[in-house]
């Protein structure tokens, strides 16, 4: 009766492969392979596709491009002032086509498009790092989506399936706000951690394992036996994911 | 070719990584991605192969037909290439979008295989001046994730190895007319010598260094690339520059040397794999398209 189901000879049958959700008598099936359906409060990572008059269009792997209004961003310097005509003209100085941002969903328009905001210092333009794209249904809903992993890198697990890996920022960068991007050389040790994490994320996604900080960390630890570039070989991937799954089960039980 | 958008900061990250010989997926500058090669996937062709490299998927089918040989080389057969960029590969190929790329790929293949050293075209001759085998090589791009030329050339080599051309005999009857008789045994066939067929290595210039088997993100950071076709003996049959940027002569020389080295190293494991695959014979498990 709900989404993802249909009646087949008096029997309720699922029309998509996914998880069953039951609310009293309403049975829905949420598909595994789907575009991102945003909800208010979700943390997302998106890429700017267009710069329009008072807003940016952001690609978030949903059915429609999301919208980031000029009034929903923090201007550099943290000022709280009215947006002037000058701000409109210098929008491209803040965010250009191709830039990556982390933002939160403020509201959902009637046509399903998401309205985003970056009104907090933890959101904003993303600097150097690696983007990994997976299916949105693999990202676990948690209290926080920003993690500084103990292995030496940080990750943003966007609810829309865009995962951002970046070197853990030092102390001094945190006061800058959302728009300063450091183009300094990232040290080789940090790069190795990030590349390894990237391959681990792809391995977990290929085996449809739910992604959250613990599962990513366990996968990283079990991948240390292998060279970074070997992680994506099918046999190695199977091994690593099997060990990760076992550890996750042991931890729950 | 399919392209992705990336930000300036991502470009800087990738370029610094290439400089330190540690790419985003942990590979070195001269490492290929994991490749899966399968031969004999299309049953109604004389030879076929499918290569999967990362997300790039290429299918090659070869059909042999009898035709008149070319007038300037009456005792040789020839190859005809056709590359089809399927609309499934990327939305840019919808409708006639893929035609330009397909024509460019076909022309490159003609140049690469033009050399006498690559394939012994005399073995394709049936009757000098009158009949010869023409191999129609059809390449289908199923998915595009960077590095099309390399995947294509490996698939063509595997398909040529897999090609079985039926043996024919030319009979002369009393009036001097010639008749072509097909051998009765369906397994009696001519195999091609693929020892000297070149493989294409594409090198993309990222910053001051160059990488082999670039992903789409790395391609977005590179302004120019060099395509080198290398035979197993290290001979170069074709060099082409792709892309809008410029390359100075020193880097062209360096890239050609790297291409020769990587190309030579690619052939031996490939032949070994093909021969092992062949020896499995009927017991081989076919994976095909639904894996």
Coordinates of C-alpha atoms in Angstrom, one line a residue:
Chain A
X1 CA 0.0 0.0 0.0
X2 CA 2.9 2.4 0.6
X3 CA 5.7 3.4 -1.8
X4 CA 7.6 0.6 -3.4
X5 CA 4.8 -2.0 -3.2
X6 CA 1.9 -3.1 -5.4
X7 CA -0.9 -5.6 -5.2
X8 CA -0.3 -8.8 -7.1
X9 CA -3.3 -11.2 -6.9
X10 CA -4.4 -10.0 -3.5
X11 CA -0.8 -10.3 -2.2
X12 CA 1.2 -7.2 -1.3
X13 CA 4.5 -7.5 -3.3
X14 CA 7.5 -5.2 -3.2
X15 CA 8.4 -3.5 -6.5
X16 CA 11.9 -2.5 -5.5
X17 CA 14.7 -4.2 -3.6
X18 CA 15.2 -2.6 -0.2
X19 CA 14.2 -2.3 3.5
X20 CA 10.7 -2.7 4.7
X21 CA 9.2 0.1 6.8
X22 CA 6.0 -0.4 8.8
X23 CA 3.9 2.3 10.4
X24 CA 0.8 0.7 11.7
X25 CA -0.9 -0.6 8.6
X26 CA 1.2 1.3 6.1
X27 CA 4.0 -0.8 4.6
X28 CA 6.6 0.9 2.4
X29 CA 9.7 -0.4 0.9
X30 CA 12.7 1.9 0.8
X31 CA 14.9 1.0 -2.2
X32 CA 18.6 0.4 -1.8
X33 CA 19.6 2.0 -5.1
X34 CA 18.0 5.4 -5.2
X35 CA 18.6 9.1 -5.6
X36 CA 19.0 11.0 -2.3
X37 CA 15.7 12.0 -0.7
X38 CA 16.5 14.9 1.6
X39 CA 15.1 15.5 5.0
X40 CA 15.4 18.6 7.2
X41 CA 18.5 18.5 9.4
X42 CA 20.5 16.2 7.1
X43 CA 24.2 16.9 6.6
X44 CA 25.1 16.8 2.9
X45 CA 28.2 17.4 0.8
X46 CA 27.5 18.9 -2.6
X47 CA 29.1 20.4 -5.7
X48 CA 28.1 23.8 -7.0
X49 CA 26.8 23.5 -10.6
X50 CA 25.5 27.0 -11.3
X51 CA 25.8 30.5 -9.9
X52 CA 22.4 32.3 -10.3
X53 CA 21.2 35.7 -9.2
X54 CA 20.8 35.3 -5.5
X55 CA 21.6 31.7 -5.1
X56 CA 23.7 28.7 -6.1
X57 CA 22.5 25.5 -7.5
X58 CA 24.1 22.5 -5.8
X59 CA 24.4 18.9 -7.1
X60 CA 23.6 16.5 -4.3
X61 CA 22.7 13.3 -6.1
X62 CA 18.9 14.0 -5.7
X63 CA 16.2 14.2 -8.4
X64 CA 16.5 18.0 -8.5
X65 CA 19.5 20.2 -7.9
X66 CA 19.5 21.7 -4.4
X67 CA 19.4 25.4 -3.7
X68 CA 21.8 27.4 -1.6
X69 CA 20.4 30.9 -1.1
X70 CA 22.8 33.8 -0.7
X71 CA 21.0 34.7 2.6
X72 CA 21.8 31.2 3.9
X73 CA 25.6 31.4 3.9
X74 CA 28.0 33.0 6.3
X75 CA 29.8 35.8 4.7
X76 CA 33.6 35.7 5.3
X77 CA 34.6 37.5 8.5
X78 CA 31.4 36.3 10.2
X79 CA 29.5 39.6 9.8
X80 CA 25.8 39.6 10.2
X81 CA 24.6 42.2 7.8
X82 CA 22.0 42.6 5.1
X83 CA 23.1 41.2 1.7
X84 CA 23.7 44.1 -0.6
X85 CA 23.7 44.3 -4.4
X86 CA 27.5 44.1 -4.2
X87 CA 27.3 40.8 -2.5
X88 CA 25.2 39.5 -5.4
X89 CA 27.9 40.5 -7.9
X90 CA 30.7 39.0 -6.0
X91 CA 29.0 35.6 -5.4
X92 CA 31.5 33.9 -7.6
X93 CA 34.3 35.0 -5.3
X94 CA 32.9 32.9 -2.5
X95 CA 31.7 29.8 -4.4
X96 CA 32.3 28.9 -8.0
X97 CA 31.1 26.2 -10.3
X98 CA 32.9 23.0 -9.3
X99 CA 33.5 23.9 -5.7
X100 CA 32.5 21.4 -3.0
X101 CA 30.6 22.5 0.1
X102 CA 29.3 20.9 3.2
X103 CA 25.9 22.1 4.3
X104 CA 22.7 21.2 6.2
X105 CA 19.2 20.9 4.8
X106 CA 17.1 23.8 6.0
X107 CA 13.8 22.9 4.3
X108 CA 12.3 21.0 1.4
X109 CA 10.5 22.9 -1.4
X110 CA 7.1 21.6 -2.6
X111 CA 8.7 20.1 -5.7
X112 CA 11.1 18.1 -3.6
X113 CA 14.2 20.3 -4.1
X114 CA 16.2 20.9 -1.0
X115 CA 17.1 24.3 0.4
X116 CA 20.5 24.2 2.1
X117 CA 22.3 26.5 4.6
X118 CA 25.9 26.8 5.8
X119 CA 25.1 29.0 8.8
X120 CA 27.5 27.4 11.1
X121 CA 31.3 27.5 11.2
X122 CA 31.6 23.8 10.7
X123 CA 29.9 24.0 7.2
X124 CA 31.2 25.8 4.2
X125 CA 33.6 25.4 1.3
X126 CA 35.7 22.3 1.3
X127 CA 39.4 22.4 0.7
X128 CA 41.9 19.7 -0.3
X129 CA 40.7 16.2 0.0
X130 CA 39.0 13.3 -1.8
X131 CA 35.4 12.8 -2.6
X132 CA 33.9 9.3 -2.7
X133 CA 30.4 8.7 -4.1
X134 CA 28.3 5.9 -2.8
X135 CA 24.6 5.1 -2.6
X136 CA 22.7 7.3 -0.1
X137 CA 21.1 4.3 1.5
X138 CA 24.4 3.1 2.8
X139 CA 25.1 6.1 5.0
X140 CA 23.9 5.5 8.6
X141 CA 21.9 8.3 10.2
X142 CA 23.9 9.4 13.3
X143 CA 24.1 12.3 15.7
X144 CA 27.2 13.7 14.0
X145 CA 28.5 13.2 10.5
X146 CA 31.9 14.9 11.0
X147 CA 34.4 12.6 12.4
X148 CA 38.1 13.0 13.2
X149 CA 39.3 9.4 12.8
X150 CA 42.1 8.2 15.1
X151 CA 44.0 6.9 12.1
X152 CA 45.0 10.5 11.1
X153 CA 42.3 11.8 8.7
X154 CA 38.9 13.3 8.9
X155 CA 35.7 12.4 7.2
X156 CA 32.3 13.9 6.5
X157 CA 29.7 11.3 5.9
X158 CA 27.1 13.2 3.8
X159 CA 23.6 11.7 4.0
X160 CA 23.4 12.0 0.2
X161 CA 26.1 9.5 -0.3
X162 CA 28.9 12.0 -1.0
X163 CA 31.7 11.2 1.5
X164 CA 34.5 13.7 1.9
X165 CA 37.9 12.7 3.2
X166 CA 40.4 15.4 4.2
X167 CA 43.5 15.9 6.3
X168 CA 42.6 16.7 9.9
X169 CA 42.9 20.5 10.2
X170 CA 45.4 21.9 12.6
X171 CA 44.4 24.2 15.5
X172 CA 44.8 27.5 13.7
X173 CA 42.5 26.7 10.8
X174 CA 39.4 26.4 12.9
X175 CA 39.0 30.2 13.4
X176 CA 38.9 31.0 9.8
X177 CA 35.3 30.0 9.1
X178 CA 34.0 28.5 5.9
X179 CA 35.8 30.1 3.0
X180 CA 39.5 29.8 3.5
X181 CA 41.0 26.9 1.6
X182 CA 44.5 26.0 2.3
X183 CA 46.5 25.0 -0.9
X184 CA 49.5 23.9 1.1
X185 CA 51.1 20.6 0.5
X186 CA 49.5 17.8 2.4
X187 CA 52.2 15.5 3.9
X188 CA 52.7 12.1 2.5
X189 CA 51.7 10.2 5.6
X190 CA 48.3 12.0 5.6
X191 CA 47.9 11.2 1.9
X192 CA 48.5 7.5 2.5
X193 CA 45.8 7.4 5.2
X194 CA 43.3 9.2 3.0
X195 CA 44.0 6.9 0.0
X196 CA 43.6 3.9 2.2
X197 CA 40.3 5.2 3.6
X198 CA 39.1 5.9 0.1
X199 CA 39.7 2.4 -1.1
X200 CA 38.1 1.0 2.1
X201 CA 35.0 3.1 1.6
X202 CA 34.7 1.8 -2.0
X203 CA 35.2 -1.8 -0.7
X204 CA 32.5 -1.4 1.9
X205 CA 30.1 0.2 -0.6
X206 CA 30.7 -2.6 -3.1
X207 CA 29.6 -5.1 -0.4
X208 CA 26.7 -3.0 0.7
X209 CA 27.9 -2.5 4.3
X210 CA 26.4 0.3 6.3
X211 CA 28.8 3.2 6.5
X212 CA 29.5 4.9 9.8
X213 CA 32.6 5.9 11.8
X214 CA 33.0 2.5 13.5
X215 CA 32.6 0.4 10.3
X216 CA 35.0 2.6 8.4
X217 CA 37.6 2.4 11.2
X218 CA 37.4 -1.4 11.5
X219 CA 37.7 -1.7 7.7
X220 CA 40.8 0.6 7.8
X221 CA 42.4 -1.5 10.5
X222 CA 41.8 -4.8 8.7
X223 CA 43.2 -3.3 5.5
X224 CA 46.5 -2.5 7.0
X225 CA 47.8 -5.9 6.1
X226 CA 47.6 -5.0 2.4
X227 CA 49.1 -2.4 0.2
X228 CA 46.8 0.5 -0.5
X229 CA 46.5 -0.2 -4.3
X230 CA 45.7 -3.9 -3.7
X231 CA 42.7 -3.2 -1.6
X232 CA 40.4 -2.9 -4.6
X233 CA 41.3 -6.3 -6.0
X234 CA 38.2 -8.5 -5.7
X235 CA 39.8 -11.2 -3.5
X236 CA 41.4 -8.7 -1.2
X237 CA 38.2 -6.7 -0.9
X238 CA 36.2 -9.8 0.0
X239 CA 38.8 -10.7 2.7
X240 CA 38.8 -7.2 4.3
X241 CA 35.0 -6.8 4.3
X242 CA 34.6 -10.2 5.8
X243 CA 36.9 -9.4 8.7
X244 CA 35.1 -6.0 9.2
X245 CA 31.7 -7.6 9.2
X246 CA 32.8 -10.2 11.8
X247 CA 34.2 -7.5 14.1
X248 CA 31.0 -5.4 13.8
X249 CA 28.9 -8.5 14.7
X250 CA 31.2 -9.2 17.6
X251 CA 30.9 -5.7 18.8
X252 CA 27.1 -5.7 18.7
X253 CA 26.8 -9.1 20.4
Chain B
X1 CA 35.0 11.8 -23.6
X2 CA 33.1 11.8 -20.3
X3 CA 34.3 14.5 -17.9
X4 CA 33.7 15.3 -14.3
X5 CA 33.7 18.7 -12.6
X6 CA 36.3 19.1 -9.8
X7 CA 37.2 22.0 -7.6
X8 CA 40.5 23.9 -7.6
X9 CA 41.5 22.5 -4.2
X10 CA 40.9 18.9 -5.4
X11 CA 43.0 19.6 -8.5
X12 CA 45.9 20.8 -6.2
X13 CA 45.5 17.7 -4.0
X14 CA 45.7 15.4 -7.1
X15 CA 48.7 17.2 -8.6
X16 CA 50.7 17.2 -5.4
X17 CA 49.9 13.5 -5.0
X18 CA 51.1 12.7 -8.5
X19 CA 54.3 14.6 -7.7
X20 CA 54.9 12.4 -4.7
X21 CA 54.0 9.2 -6.7
X22 CA 51.0 8.5 -4.5
X23 CA 47.8 8.9 -6.5
X24 CA 44.3 9.2 -4.9
X25 CA 43.7 5.5 -5.1
X26 CA 47.1 4.5 -3.8
X27 CA 48.6 3.7 -7.2
X28 CA 52.0 4.8 -8.4
X29 CA 52.3 6.9 -11.5
X30 CA 52.9 3.8 -13.7
X31 CA 50.4 1.4 -12.2
X32 CA 47.3 0.2 -14.0
X33 CA 44.0 -0.4 -12.3
X34 CA 42.7 -3.9 -11.8
X35 CA 41.8 -5.3 -15.2
X36 CA 39.4 -8.1 -16.0
X37 CA 39.6 -9.7 -19.4
X38 CA 37.3 -12.3 -20.9
X39 CA 37.4 -13.8 -24.3
X40 CA 34.8 -15.5 -26.5
X41 CA 31.8 -13.6 -25.0
X42 CA 29.8 -13.1 -28.2
X43 CA 28.9 -16.3 -29.8
X44 CA 28.1 -15.2 -33.3
X45 CA 31.5 -13.6 -34.0
X46 CA 34.7 -15.1 -35.1
X47 CA 36.5 -13.7 -32.1
X48 CA 35.5 -11.4 -29.2
X49 CA 36.8 -10.1 -25.9
X50 CA 35.5 -7.9 -23.1
X51 CA 37.8 -5.8 -20.9
X52 CA 36.8 -4.1 -17.7
X53 CA 39.3 -1.6 -16.2
X54 CA 37.9 0.2 -13.2
X55 CA 34.5 1.3 -14.5
X56 CA 35.6 1.4 -18.1
X57 CA 33.9 -1.4 -20.1
X58 CA 34.9 -2.3 -23.7
X59 CA 33.6 -5.0 -25.9
X60 CA 35.3 -6.1 -29.1
X61 CA 33.8 -8.4 -31.7
X62 CA 35.7 -9.6 -34.8
X63 CA 34.1 -11.0 -38.0
X64 CA 36.1 -12.3 -40.9
X65 CA 34.8 -12.0 -44.4
X66 CA 36.2 -12.8 -47.9
X67 CA 36.7 -9.8 -50.1
X68 CA 38.9 -8.5 -52.8
X69 CA 42.3 -7.3 -51.5
X70 CA 43.4 -3.8 -51.9
X71 CA 44.8 -3.0 -55.3
X72 CA 48.2 -1.8 -54.1
X73 CA 48.8 -4.8 -51.8
X74 CA 47.2 -7.8 -53.6
X75 CA 48.8 -10.4 -51.4
X76 CA 47.6 -9.1 -48.0
X77 CA 44.4 -9.0 -46.1
X78 CA 43.4 -6.0 -44.1
X79 CA 41.5 -4.8 -40.9
X80 CA 38.5 -2.5 -40.8
X81 CA 37.8 -0.7 -37.5
X82 CA 34.6 0.7 -36.2
X83 CA 34.2 2.2 -32.8
X84 CA 30.7 2.7 -31.4
X85 CA 30.3 4.9 -28.4
X86 CA 27.2 3.5 -26.9
X87 CA 24.7 6.0 -25.3
X88 CA 24.8 3.8 -22.3
X89 CA 28.4 4.9 -21.6
X90 CA 27.7 8.4 -20.6
X91 CA 24.9 10.9 -21.3
X92 CA 27.2 12.9 -23.5
X93 CA 27.0 10.1 -26.1
X94 CA 23.3 10.4 -26.5
X95 CA 22.1 10.5 -30.1
X96 CA 25.0 11.5 -32.3
X97 CA 27.1 12.9 -29.5
X98 CA 29.4 9.9 -29.5
X99 CA 30.1 9.9 -33.2
X100 CA 33.0 12.4 -33.1
X101 CA 34.8 10.4 -30.5
X102 CA 34.1 7.2 -32.3
X103 CA 35.6 8.5 -35.5
X104 CA 38.7 9.7 -33.6
X105 CA 39.1 6.4 -31.9
X106 CA 38.8 4.5 -35.2
X107 CA 41.3 6.7 -37.0
X108 CA 43.8 6.2 -34.2
X109 CA 43.4 2.4 -34.5
X110 CA 44.1 2.6 -38.2
X111 CA 47.3 4.4 -37.5
X112 CA 48.3 2.0 -34.8
X113 CA 47.8 -1.1 -36.8
X114 CA 49.2 0.3 -40.0
X115 CA 52.7 -1.1 -39.5
X116 CA 53.8 -4.3 -41.1
X117 CA 55.4 -5.4 -37.9
X118 CA 52.2 -5.6 -36.0
X119 CA 50.1 -8.2 -37.7
X120 CA 51.2 -10.5 -40.5
X121 CA 48.6 -9.5 -43.1
X122 CA 50.0 -12.0 -45.6
X123 CA 48.5 -14.8 -43.5
X124 CA 45.1 -13.4 -44.3
X125 CA 45.6 -13.8 -48.1
X126 CA 43.6 -16.6 -49.7
X127 CA 44.2 -16.0 -53.4
X128 CA 46.5 -13.1 -54.3
X129 CA 44.7 -10.4 -56.2
X130 CA 41.3 -12.1 -55.9
X131 CA 40.4 -13.1 -52.4
X132 CA 41.6 -12.3 -49.0
X133 CA 40.2 -12.2 -45.4
X134 CA 39.1 -8.9 -44.1
X135 CA 38.7 -8.6 -40.4
X136 CA 36.0 -6.3 -39.3
X137 CA 36.9 -5.2 -35.8
X138 CA 33.9 -3.7 -34.0
X139 CA 34.5 -2.0 -30.7
X140 CA 31.6 -1.1 -28.4
X141 CA 32.1 1.2 -25.5
X142 CA 29.8 0.2 -22.8
X143 CA 31.0 2.3 -19.9
X144 CA 33.4 5.2 -19.8
X145 CA 35.6 5.8 -16.8
X146 CA 38.8 7.2 -18.4
X147 CA 41.5 5.5 -20.3
X148 CA 39.5 4.3 -23.3
X149 CA 42.4 3.8 -25.7
X150 CA 44.3 1.4 -23.4
X151 CA 41.3 -0.7 -22.6
X152 CA 40.3 -0.8 -26.3
X153 CA 43.8 -1.9 -27.5
X154 CA 43.9 -4.7 -24.9
X155 CA 40.5 -5.9 -25.8
X156 CA 41.4 -5.9 -29.5
X157 CA 44.6 -7.9 -28.8
X158 CA 42.6 -10.4 -26.7
X159 CA 39.9 -10.6 -29.4
X160 CA 42.5 -11.2 -32.2
X161 CA 44.0 -13.9 -30.1
X162 CA 40.6 -15.5 -29.7
X163 CA 39.7 -15.2 -33.4
X164 CA 39.2 -18.4 -35.4
X165 CA 39.1 -18.0 -39.1
X166 CA 37.8 -21.0 -41.0
X167 CA 40.3 -22.6 -43.3
X168 CA 39.5 -22.4 -47.0
X169 CA 41.0 -24.1 -50.0
X170 CA 41.0 -22.6 -53.5
X171 CA 40.2 -25.1 -56.2
X172 CA 40.7 -24.6 -59.9
X173 CA 38.3 -26.2 -62.2
X174 CA 38.8 -27.0 -65.9
X175 CA 37.8 -23.6 -67.3
X176 CA 40.2 -21.8 -65.0
X177 CA 37.5 -20.5 -62.7
X178 CA 38.3 -20.6 -59.0
X179 CA 36.1 -22.1 -56.4
X180 CA 36.5 -21.6 -52.7
X181 CA 35.9 -24.7 -50.5
X182 CA 35.2 -24.3 -46.9
X183 CA 36.7 -27.0 -44.7
X184 CA 34.2 -29.5 -43.3
X185 CA 35.6 -29.6 -39.8
X186 CA 34.2 -26.7 -37.8
X187 CA 37.3 -26.7 -35.6
X188 CA 39.7 -26.6 -38.4
X189 CA 40.6 -22.9 -38.4
X190 CA 43.3 -20.4 -38.8
X191 CA 44.6 -18.7 -35.7
X192 CA 46.3 -15.3 -35.9
X193 CA 49.8 -14.6 -34.5
X194 CA 49.2 -11.9 -32.1
X195 CA 52.8 -11.8 -30.8
X196 CA 53.6 -8.4 -32.3
X197 CA 50.3 -6.6 -31.9
X198 CA 50.8 -3.2 -30.2
X199 CA 49.1 -2.0 -27.1
X200 CA 48.2 1.6 -26.5
X201 CA 49.5 3.4 -23.4
X202 CA 48.0 6.8 -22.7
X203 CA 50.1 9.0 -20.6
X204 CA 48.4 12.2 -19.1
X205 CA 50.6 15.1 -18.0
X206 CA 49.6 16.2 -14.5
X207 CA 51.7 19.0 -13.3
X208 CA 55.3 18.1 -14.1
X209 CA 54.9 14.4 -14.1
X210 CA 52.8 12.0 -16.1
X211 CA 50.5 9.2 -15.1
X212 CA 49.4 6.0 -16.8
X213 CA 45.8 4.9 -16.7
X214 CA 44.3 8.2 -15.5
X215 CA 40.9 8.3 -13.9
X216 CA 38.4 10.9 -15.0
X217 CA 39.4 13.2 -12.0
X218 CA 43.1 13.0 -13.0
X219 CA 42.2 13.7 -16.6
X220 CA 40.4 16.9 -15.5
X221 CA 43.7 18.1 -14.0
X222 CA 45.7 17.4 -17.1
X223 CA 45.9 19.7 -20.1
X224 CA 47.5 17.3 -22.5
X225 CA 48.2 13.6 -23.0
X226 CA 50.4 11.5 -25.2
X227 CA 49.2 8.2 -26.7
X228 CA 52.0 5.7 -27.5
X229 CA 51.4 2.4 -29.2
X230 CA 54.1 -0.1 -28.2
X231 CA 54.7 -3.7 -29.5
X232 CA 56.0 -6.4 -27.2
X233 CA 59.5 -5.9 -28.6
X234 CA 59.4 -2.2 -27.6
X235 CA 58.9 -0.8 -31.1
X236 CA 56.6 2.3 -31.2
X237 CA 54.1 2.2 -34.0
X238 CA 52.1 5.4 -33.3
X239 CA 52.5 8.5 -31.2
X240 CA 49.7 11.0 -30.9
X241 CA 49.1 14.0 -28.8
X242 CA 45.6 14.5 -27.3
X243 CA 44.2 17.5 -25.5
X244 CA 44.3 21.2 -25.8
X245 CA 47.4 21.9 -23.8
X246 CA 51.0 22.0 -24.9
X247 CA 53.9 19.6 -24.2
X248 CA 57.5 20.6 -24.5
X249 CA 59.9 18.3 -26.4
X250 CA 61.7 17.0 -23.2
X251 CA 58.5 15.8 -21.7
X252 CA 57.4 14.2 -24.9
X253 CA 60.7 12.2 -24.9
X254 CA 60.3 11.3 -21.3
X255 CA 56.7 10.2 -21.8
X256 CA 57.5 8.1 -24.8
X257 CA 60.2 6.3 -22.8
X258 CA 57.8 5.7 -20.0
X259 CA 55.2 4.5 -22.5
X260 CA 57.7 2.1 -24.0
X261 CA 58.6 0.7 -20.6
X262 CA 55.1 0.3 -19.4
X263 CA 53.8 -1.1 -22.7
X264 CA 56.5 -3.7 -22.8
X265 CA 55.7 -4.8 -19.3
X266 CA 52.0 -5.1 -20.1
X267 CA 52.4 -7.6 -22.9
X268 CA 54.0 -10.5 -21.1
X269 CA 51.3 -11.0 -18.4
X270 CA 48.6 -10.4 -21.0
X271 CA 49.8 -13.2 -23.3
X272 CA 50.2 -15.5 -20.3
X273 CA 46.7 -14.8 -19.1
X274 CA 45.3 -15.3 -22.6
X275 CA 47.1 -18.6 -23.0
X276 CA 46.0 -19.8 -19.6
X277 CA 42.4 -18.8 -20.4
X278 CA 42.6 -20.7 -23.7
X279 CA 44.0 -23.8 -22.1
X280 CA 41.0 -24.0 -19.7
X281 CA 38.9 -24.8 -22.8
X282 CA 35.4 -26.0 -22.1
X283 CA 35.8 -26.0 -18.3
X284 CA 36.1 -22.2 -18.3
X285 CA 33.3 -20.5 -16.4
X286 CA 31.8 -17.8 -18.5
X287 CA 31.0 -14.6 -16.6
X288 CA 29.7 -12.6 -19.5
X289 CA 27.6 -9.5 -18.9
X290 CA 25.7 -10.1 -15.8
X291 CA 28.6 -10.3 -13.3

